[in-house]
Short mmCIF file of C-alpha atoms in Angstrom, two decimals:
data_model
loop_
_atom_site.label_atom_id
_atom_site.label_comp_id
_atom_site.label_asym_id
_atom_site.label_seq_id
_atom_site.Cartn_x
_atom_site.Cartn_y
_atom_site.Cartn_z
CA UNK A 1 120.62 105.07 129.23
CA UNK A 2 124.19 105.37 127.89
CA UNK A 3 124.65 108.81 129.50
CA UNK A 4 123.54 107.48 132.88
CA UNK A 5 125.90 104.52 132.63
CA UNK A 6 128.84 106.75 131.74
CA UNK A 7 128.11 109.06 134.66
CA UNK A 8 127.85 106.24 137.18
CA UNK A 9 131.05 104.63 135.86
CA UNK A 10 132.95 107.90 136.15
CA UNK A 11 131.79 108.41 139.74
CA UNK A 12 132.77 104.85 140.73
CA UNK A 13 136.29 105.31 139.35
CA UNK A 14 136.73 108.66 141.14
CA UNK A 15 135.47 107.25 144.46
CA UNK A 16 137.75 104.23 144.16
CA UNK A 17 140.79 106.43 143.51
CA UNK A 18 139.86 108.81 146.36
CA UNK A 19 139.41 106.00 148.90
CA UNK A 20 142.70 104.39 147.97
CA UNK A 21 144.63 107.63 148.26
CA UNK A 22 142.96 108.77 151.49
CA UNK A 23 143.74 105.50 153.19
CA UNK A 24 147.36 105.73 152.17
CA UNK A 25 147.21 102.70 149.91
CA UNK A 26 147.15 103.21 146.21
CA UNK A 27 145.46 100.96 143.72
CA UNK A 28 148.15 99.17 141.68
CA UNK A 29 148.37 100.30 138.10
CA UNK A 30 147.08 97.07 136.65
CA UNK A 31 144.25 96.97 139.15
CA UNK A 32 143.18 100.44 138.06
CA UNK A 33 143.41 99.43 134.40
CA UNK A 34 141.24 96.45 135.21
CA UNK A 35 138.55 98.61 136.82
CA UNK A 36 138.59 101.20 134.04
CA UNK A 37 138.50 98.63 131.24
CA UNK A 38 135.68 96.78 132.92
CA UNK A 39 133.72 100.00 133.21
CA UNK A 40 134.42 100.94 129.60
CA UNK A 41 133.36 97.47 128.50
CA UNK A 42 129.98 97.98 130.21
CA UNK A 43 129.62 101.47 128.78
CA UNK A 44 130.40 100.28 125.26
CA UNK A 45 127.92 97.43 125.53
CA UNK A 46 125.20 99.83 126.66
CA UNK A 47 126.02 102.24 123.84
CA UNK A 48 126.13 99.49 121.24
CA UNK A 49 122.86 97.96 122.44
CA UNK A 50 121.14 101.32 122.39
CA UNK A 51 122.00 101.83 118.73
CA UNK A 52 121.36 98.24 117.73
CA UNK A 53 117.81 98.55 118.99
CA UNK A 54 116.99 101.41 116.62
CA UNK A 55 116.09 99.00 113.81
CA UNK A 56 112.65 97.43 113.67
CA UNK A 57 113.01 93.67 114.08
CA UNK A 58 109.61 92.83 112.62
CA UNK A 59 110.02 95.00 109.50
CA UNK A 60 111.51 94.01 106.15
CA UNK A 61 111.33 95.21 102.57
CA UNK A 62 110.90 93.52 99.19
CA UNK A 63 113.76 94.04 96.76
CA UNK A 64 112.23 93.49 93.31
CA UNK A 65 114.41 93.56 90.21
CA UNK A 66 112.01 93.82 87.26
CA UNK A 67 113.87 96.83 85.91
CA UNK A 68 116.85 97.70 83.72
CA UNK A 69 118.17 100.67 85.68
CA UNK A 70 118.62 99.53 89.29
CA UNK A 71 121.83 100.14 91.27
CA UNK A 72 124.36 97.36 91.79
CA UNK A 73 123.64 94.97 94.69
CA UNK A 74 126.57 96.41 96.68
CA UNK A 75 124.94 99.84 96.56
CA UNK A 76 121.59 98.35 97.52
CA UNK A 77 123.17 96.73 100.57
CA UNK A 78 124.64 100.09 101.57
CA UNK A 79 121.25 101.75 101.13
CA UNK A 80 119.50 99.12 103.26
CA UNK A 81 122.19 99.39 105.93
CA UNK A 82 121.81 103.16 105.97
CA UNK A 83 118.09 102.69 106.54
CA UNK A 84 118.89 100.20 109.34
CA UNK A 85 116.77 97.62 107.56
CA UNK A 86 118.12 94.13 108.27
CA UNK A 87 115.53 92.02 106.44
CA UNK A 88 114.82 91.81 102.74
CA UNK A 89 113.28 89.44 100.23
CA UNK A 90 114.21 88.86 96.60
CA UNK A 91 112.07 87.13 93.99
CA UNK A 92 114.70 84.69 92.77
CA UNK A 93 118.13 83.40 93.82
CA UNK A 94 120.17 86.04 91.99
CA UNK A 95 123.81 84.98 92.56
CA UNK A 96 125.11 88.56 92.35
CA UNK A 97 122.86 89.57 95.24
CA UNK A 98 123.65 86.46 97.27
CA UNK A 99 127.39 87.09 96.87
CA UNK A 100 127.12 90.82 97.54
CA UNK A 101 125.11 90.30 100.73
CA UNK A 102 127.63 87.83 102.16
CA UNK A 103 129.22 88.66 105.52
CA UNK A 104 126.64 91.36 106.17
CA UNK A 105 123.92 91.68 108.77
CA UNK A 106 121.22 91.28 106.13
CA UNK A 107 118.60 88.59 106.70
CA UNK A 108 117.57 87.36 103.24
CA UNK A 109 114.51 85.47 101.99
CA UNK A 110 114.87 84.03 98.48
CA UNK A 111 112.21 82.75 96.10
CA UNK A 112 111.68 79.78 93.80
CA UNK A 113 110.28 81.15 90.55
CA UNK A 114 106.85 79.85 89.55
CA UNK A 115 108.28 78.80 86.19
CA UNK A 116 110.45 76.04 87.69
CA UNK A 117 108.08 74.93 90.43
CA UNK A 118 106.82 71.89 88.53
CA UNK A 119 110.37 70.51 88.32
CA UNK A 120 110.85 70.48 92.08
CA UNK A 121 108.17 67.98 92.99
CA UNK A 122 110.90 65.45 92.16
CA UNK A 123 113.09 64.97 95.30
CA UNK A 124 116.29 64.61 93.30
CA UNK A 125 115.62 67.79 91.31
CA UNK A 126 114.81 69.69 94.52
CA UNK A 127 118.03 68.45 96.12
CA UNK A 128 119.98 69.57 93.07
CA UNK A 129 118.31 73.00 93.21
CA UNK A 130 119.28 73.42 96.86
CA UNK A 131 122.84 72.27 96.12
CA UNK A 132 123.35 74.77 93.29
CA UNK A 133 121.17 77.74 94.29
CA UNK A 134 121.45 77.82 98.11
CA UNK A 135 124.30 75.83 99.65
CA UNK A 136 127.20 77.61 97.86
CA UNK A 137 126.27 80.86 99.64
CA UNK A 138 125.86 79.47 103.15
CA UNK A 139 126.62 80.36 105.83
CA UNK A 140 128.28 83.61 104.70
CA UNK A 141 124.97 84.90 103.32
CA UNK A 142 122.20 84.83 105.92
CA UNK A 143 119.43 83.04 104.04
CA UNK A 144 116.63 82.68 106.58
CA UNK A 145 113.79 81.57 104.32
CA UNK A 146 112.81 80.19 100.94
CA UNK A 147 109.48 81.14 99.39
CA UNK A 148 108.38 78.40 97.01
CA UNK A 149 106.63 80.29 94.24
CA UNK A 150 104.55 83.41 94.59
CA UNK A 151 100.73 83.41 94.91
CA UNK A 152 100.64 79.85 93.58
CA UNK A 153 97.17 79.10 94.99
CA UNK A 154 95.63 81.79 92.78
CA UNK A 155 97.99 81.66 89.78
CA UNK A 156 96.49 81.77 86.29
CA UNK A 157 98.14 78.41 85.67
CA UNK A 158 95.79 76.24 87.73
CA UNK A 159 98.01 73.17 87.30
CA UNK A 160 100.79 74.82 89.31
CA UNK A 161 99.08 74.25 92.64
CA UNK A 162 99.50 70.48 92.33
CA UNK A 163 103.28 70.83 92.52
CA UNK A 164 103.39 73.20 95.50
CA UNK A 165 103.31 70.94 98.56
CA UNK A 166 105.65 68.27 97.11
CA UNK A 167 108.14 71.01 96.16
CA UNK A 168 107.93 72.60 99.61
CA UNK A 169 108.51 69.25 101.33
CA UNK A 170 111.35 68.26 99.01
CA UNK A 171 113.21 71.55 99.49
CA UNK A 172 112.75 71.34 103.26
CA UNK A 173 114.08 67.76 103.29
CA UNK A 174 117.09 68.72 101.16
CA UNK A 175 117.94 71.60 103.50
CA UNK A 176 117.56 69.37 106.56
CA UNK A 177 119.85 66.75 105.05
CA UNK A 178 122.45 69.46 104.42
CA UNK A 179 122.21 70.66 108.02
CA UNK A 180 120.09 73.77 107.42
CA UNK A 181 116.73 72.83 108.88
CA UNK A 182 116.64 76.32 110.40
CA UNK A 183 115.86 77.81 106.95
CA UNK A 184 112.09 78.15 106.78
CA UNK A 185 110.27 76.99 103.67
CA UNK A 186 106.86 78.43 102.86
CA UNK A 187 104.97 80.25 100.09
CA UNK A 188 103.25 83.65 99.95
CA UNK A 189 99.57 83.76 99.02
CA UNK A 190 97.33 86.57 97.86
CA UNK A 191 94.24 87.48 99.84
CA UNK A 192 92.26 85.89 96.99
CA UNK A 193 92.77 82.51 98.70
CA UNK A 194 89.93 83.58 101.00
CA UNK A 195 86.32 83.01 100.05
CA UNK A 196 85.22 85.38 102.82
CA UNK A 197 87.29 88.03 104.60
CA UNK A 198 84.71 90.41 106.09
CA UNK A 199 84.21 90.55 108.95
CA UNK A 200 87.55 88.95 109.93
CA UNK A 201 85.82 86.21 111.95
CA UNK A 202 84.13 85.06 108.73
CA UNK A 203 87.49 84.32 107.13
CA UNK A 204 87.42 81.04 105.17
CA UNK A 205 89.54 79.54 102.41
CA UNK A 206 88.02 78.88 99.01
CA UNK A 207 86.56 75.39 98.72
CA UNK A 208 88.42 74.58 95.50
CA UNK A 209 91.84 74.89 97.18
CA UNK A 210 90.89 73.41 100.55
CA UNK A 211 92.45 69.97 100.00
CA UNK A 212 95.89 71.27 99.04
CA UNK A 213 95.63 74.11 101.56
CA UNK A 214 95.10 71.53 104.31
CA UNK A 215 98.24 69.65 103.21
CA UNK A 216 100.20 72.88 103.15
CA UNK A 217 98.97 74.00 106.58
CA UNK A 218 99.84 70.58 107.98
CA UNK A 219 103.42 71.09 106.77
CA UNK A 220 103.57 74.57 108.34
CA UNK A 221 102.20 73.27 111.62
CA UNK A 222 104.69 70.38 111.73
CA UNK A 223 107.72 72.54 110.91
CA UNK A 224 106.55 75.58 112.92
CA UNK A 225 106.76 77.78 109.85
CA UNK A 226 104.65 80.93 109.27
CA UNK A 227 101.89 81.44 106.71
CA UNK A 228 102.73 84.41 104.49
CA UNK A 229 100.06 86.64 102.95
CA UNK A 230 100.29 89.44 100.35
CA UNK A 231 97.79 91.96 101.74
CA UNK A 232 97.01 95.23 99.96
CA UNK A 233 94.31 97.49 101.41
CA UNK A 234 94.99 99.69 98.37
CA UNK A 235 93.29 97.18 96.07
CA UNK A 236 90.14 97.17 98.18
CA UNK A 237 90.03 100.97 98.20
CA UNK A 238 90.73 101.23 94.45
CA UNK A 239 87.80 98.93 93.68
CA UNK A 240 85.33 100.72 95.99
CA UNK A 241 86.60 104.24 96.77
CA UNK A 242 83.09 105.47 97.59
CA UNK A 243 82.37 102.63 100.01
CA UNK A 244 85.65 102.21 101.93
CA UNK A 245 86.88 105.12 104.09
CA UNK A 246 90.33 106.25 103.00
CA UNK A 247 91.41 106.90 106.60
CA UNK A 248 90.60 103.28 107.47
CA UNK A 249 92.97 101.90 104.83
CA UNK A 250 95.71 104.50 105.51
CA UNK A 251 95.95 103.82 109.29
CA UNK A 252 94.72 107.36 109.96
CA UNK A 253 92.44 108.11 112.95
CA UNK A 254 88.94 106.80 112.20
CA UNK A 255 85.96 105.17 113.87
CA UNK A 256 86.98 101.77 112.52
CA UNK A 257 84.77 98.69 112.53
CA UNK A 258 83.75 96.14 115.14
CA UNK A 259 83.54 92.46 114.25
CA UNK A 260 79.99 91.52 115.29
CA UNK A 261 81.04 87.98 116.24
CA UNK A 262 84.18 88.66 118.27
CA UNK A 263 83.47 92.28 119.30
CA UNK A 264 87.06 93.09 118.35
CA UNK A 265 87.57 96.62 117.02
CA UNK A 266 89.69 97.25 113.93
CA UNK A 267 91.03 100.71 113.12
CA UNK A 268 92.75 99.66 109.88
CA UNK A 269 92.12 97.21 107.05
CA UNK A 270 95.54 95.49 107.06
CA UNK A 271 95.03 94.05 110.55
CA UNK A 272 91.51 92.93 109.58
CA UNK A 273 92.94 91.11 106.55
CA UNK A 274 95.56 89.33 108.65
CA UNK A 275 93.02 88.24 111.26
CA UNK A 276 90.72 86.93 108.53
CA UNK A 277 93.56 84.60 107.53
CA UNK A 278 94.01 83.52 111.17
CA UNK A 279 90.30 82.63 111.35
CA UNK A 280 90.49 80.73 108.04
CA UNK A 281 93.43 78.70 109.31
CA UNK A 282 91.61 77.91 112.56
CA UNK A 283 88.58 76.69 110.62
CA UNK A 284 90.85 74.18 108.88
CA UNK A 285 91.67 72.77 112.32
CA UNK A 286 95.09 74.32 112.92
CA UNK A 287 96.32 76.45 115.80
CA UNK A 288 99.64 78.10 116.46
CA UNK A 289 100.52 78.94 112.85
CA UNK A 290 101.79 82.51 112.74
CA UNK A 291 100.55 84.77 109.94
CA UNK A 292 103.06 87.22 108.47
CA UNK A 293 102.68 89.82 105.72
CA UNK A 294 104.98 89.05 102.79
CA UNK A 295 103.88 92.12 100.81
CA UNK A 296 101.96 95.30 101.48
CA UNK A 297 102.35 98.78 100.12
CA UNK A 298 100.76 101.67 98.28
CA UNK A 299 101.55 103.03 94.78
CA UNK A 300 102.61 106.65 94.38
CA UNK A 301 101.25 106.89 90.84
CA UNK A 302 98.49 105.23 88.83
CA UNK A 303 96.21 105.44 85.85
CA UNK A 304 93.10 107.63 85.85
CA UNK A 305 90.97 104.69 86.99
CA UNK A 306 93.29 103.82 89.90
CA UNK A 307 91.79 105.82 92.72
CA UNK A 308 94.08 106.85 95.56
CA UNK A 309 97.41 106.17 93.83
CA UNK A 310 99.20 109.38 94.87
CA UNK A 311 102.52 110.22 96.55
CA UNK A 312 100.63 111.69 99.52
CA UNK A 313 98.62 108.53 100.15
CA UNK A 314 101.65 106.29 99.61
CA UNK A 315 103.70 108.32 102.10
CA UNK A 316 100.86 108.29 104.64
CA UNK A 317 100.26 104.53 104.37
CA UNK A 318 103.91 103.56 104.64
CA UNK A 319 104.71 106.12 107.32
CA UNK A 320 101.81 105.00 109.50
CA UNK A 321 102.66 101.35 108.91
CA UNK A 322 106.26 101.97 109.95
CA UNK A 323 105.05 103.73 113.08
CA UNK A 324 102.94 100.68 113.99
CA UNK A 325 105.94 98.45 113.35
CA UNK A 326 108.14 100.52 115.65
CA UNK A 327 105.52 100.08 118.35
CA UNK A 328 105.69 96.27 117.85
CA UNK A 329 101.94 96.10 117.41
CA UNK A 330 99.94 92.93 116.98
CA UNK A 331 96.48 92.56 115.47
CA UNK A 332 93.32 92.75 117.61
CA UNK A 333 93.10 88.94 117.57
CA UNK A 334 96.74 88.52 118.63
CA UNK A 335 97.72 91.79 120.31
CA UNK A 336 100.76 90.34 122.08
CA UNK A 337 102.29 88.85 118.91
CA UNK A 338 103.95 91.57 116.90
CA UNK A 339 103.02 91.41 113.24
CA UNK A 340 105.95 90.84 110.91
CA UNK A 341 105.60 92.86 107.70
CA UNK A 342 107.62 93.13 104.49
CA UNK A 343 106.94 96.36 102.63
CA UNK A 344 106.57 96.40 98.86
CA UNK A 345 108.84 97.73 97.51
CA UNK A 346 112.34 99.15 97.72
CA UNK A 347 112.50 100.53 94.15
CA UNK A 348 110.15 101.54 91.38
CA UNK A 349 110.50 98.85 88.69
CA UNK A 350 110.15 100.18 85.14
CA UNK A 351 109.71 96.82 83.37
CA UNK A 352 106.79 95.49 85.37
CA UNK A 353 103.75 94.83 83.16
CA UNK A 354 100.22 95.94 83.95
CA UNK A 355 98.76 99.31 85.01
CA UNK A 356 100.92 102.29 85.91
CA UNK A 357 100.63 101.56 89.63
CA UNK A 358 102.58 98.31 89.22
CA UNK A 359 105.70 100.30 88.33
CA UNK A 360 105.33 102.81 91.16
CA UNK A 361 105.36 101.02 94.52
CA UNK A 362 108.98 101.87 95.31
CA UNK A 363 110.15 104.00 98.21
CA UNK A 364 113.13 104.90 96.02
CA UNK A 365 113.81 105.73 92.42
CA UNK A 366 116.51 103.68 90.67
CA UNK A 367 118.99 106.56 91.24
CA UNK A 368 118.41 106.05 95.01
CA UNK A 369 116.56 109.31 95.45
CA UNK A 370 113.39 109.01 97.50
CA UNK A 371 110.08 108.80 95.67
CA UNK A 372 108.61 110.54 98.71
CA UNK A 373 109.76 111.02 102.28
CA UNK A 374 108.32 108.16 104.30
CA UNK A 375 110.25 109.30 107.37
CA UNK A 376 112.64 106.47 108.16
CA UNK A 377 113.35 107.68 111.67
CA UNK A 378 112.09 107.10 115.17
CA UNK A 379 108.66 108.36 114.31
CA UNK A 380 106.50 110.41 116.61
CA UNK A 381 103.91 108.36 118.46
CA UNK A 382 101.07 110.53 117.24
CA UNK A 383 99.33 109.43 114.07
CA UNK A 384 99.45 111.42 110.91
CA UNK A 385 96.69 113.79 110.00
CA UNK A 386 93.49 112.23 108.75
CA UNK A 387 93.90 114.26 105.59
CA UNK A 388 95.63 112.10 102.97
CA UNK A 389 97.48 115.09 101.61
CA UNK A 390 99.12 116.02 104.89
CA UNK A 391 102.41 114.58 106.06
CA UNK A 392 103.15 113.79 109.66
CA UNK A 393 106.24 115.08 111.36
CA UNK A 394 108.95 112.76 112.49
CA UNK A 395 110.78 112.98 115.77
CA UNK A 396 114.32 114.20 116.20
CA UNK A 397 115.51 110.92 117.70
CA UNK A 398 117.33 108.07 115.96
CA UNK A 399 118.18 108.80 112.34
CA UNK A 400 116.64 110.32 109.26
CA UNK A 401 117.33 110.25 105.57
CA UNK A 402 118.70 112.98 103.38
CA UNK A 403 117.22 113.39 99.93
CA UNK A 404 119.82 110.92 98.73
CA UNK A 405 120.26 108.05 101.16
CA UNK A 406 123.63 107.05 99.74
CA UNK A 407 125.09 110.33 100.99
CA UNK A 408 124.71 109.04 104.53
CA UNK A 409 127.71 107.06 105.68
CA UNK A 410 127.19 103.61 107.15
CA UNK A 411 129.14 102.76 110.29
CA UNK A 412 130.90 99.47 109.71
CA UNK A 413 131.01 96.88 112.45
CA UNK A 414 134.77 96.38 112.09
CA UNK A 415 135.47 99.30 114.43
CA UNK A 416 133.16 97.87 117.07
CA UNK A 417 134.81 94.46 116.83
CA UNK A 418 138.29 95.98 117.13
CA UNK A 419 137.27 98.00 120.18
CA UNK A 420 135.78 94.92 121.81
CA UNK A 421 138.92 92.91 121.09
CA UNK A 422 141.34 95.36 122.72
CA UNK A 423 139.06 95.82 125.72
CA UNK A 424 139.11 92.06 126.14
CA UNK A 425 142.93 91.97 125.87
CA UNK A 426 143.33 94.68 128.52
CA UNK A 427 140.81 92.94 130.71
CA UNK A 428 142.63 89.59 130.55
CA UNK A 429 146.12 91.05 131.09
CA UNK A 430 145.06 93.23 134.00
CA UNK A 431 143.09 90.43 135.59
CA UNK A 432 146.29 88.38 135.85
CA UNK A 433 147.63 90.94 138.33
CA UNK A 434 144.50 91.19 140.50
#
């Protein structure tokens, strides 16, 4: 596209100069500057747009911090920029991260910790939280969303759920009063909120949470805010490795499954999980609430009883997921609505409790070396091999990572802004003489 534009611009300038000279009248100097600057302005815009479109708009990544050896937030921002990732989520309101991400192109979702959720069902306390944790960083830091708690509906502390909807409403009202109603307030849920998820059309919420779920969905519907789900096909495979085809959960070519009620065909489990949530929401009487994936991923290492937790499977899952994201795919139920997904996670986190897999979801090690090569590039349109141990090739277009992502320089937008400014100055000055 950019090459074609440059060629056409060059030809137009040559023709204009030739016609003026052959007719015996020459284009005044400022007129010629005007034409050239206008052409360069168009060329630059085409070039800039071409490169801006390389990123995947519907793709983000979770930046967990349960570790004692992670790089400084400034380095993390550079890493994300190098990857052309413009969306990330953190699990708190870490002031160092919020300050470091200021004046960047990073779209940030922050989180209210479960431990303080009960305090925020008081409107005054919620307003104070917004005033101290959010407002000081706006608008320099692009905070686009606030997740109130994490998997509250299925938390071990069953009393926590009673505080969720009041806290969500109070935070939303405090943001609106401060002039930031554009910041979306929601909460991510685990797939365990569903009583049934297979087939997708059978999706229903558990009866014991239905009353509060209805209140929450009513808020989402009123504020046009998405429902976020943590969806891990890995867990389903780990629990039943002899019953669930590995290719089906890894997005590899497979025969898939057909929902007997809708006749929709699913070739991967993640999309089936998302559509099960859509059906559950519809059965509560709501339409038009978008479902987004707040977490999904695959561990590269696990204990002996954690089937499938290997670097090969992790690379295959994330690579195939990224390929689907670059194609702006939707689910079979909503094929024209691209599915927004946040991958878990950016780094391996050495202090996370639980089985070995919990500490090995990261695409990167704390020293910023890749855990495995997921192929952050314009991926080939063909799917990876059905063998979990094989790795698919990536195309030569766009960009790719070296073994250490921080070795790749990030182009800063200051140069682009300067170029645009001087083109504008030339354009205005020359136009005065037209």
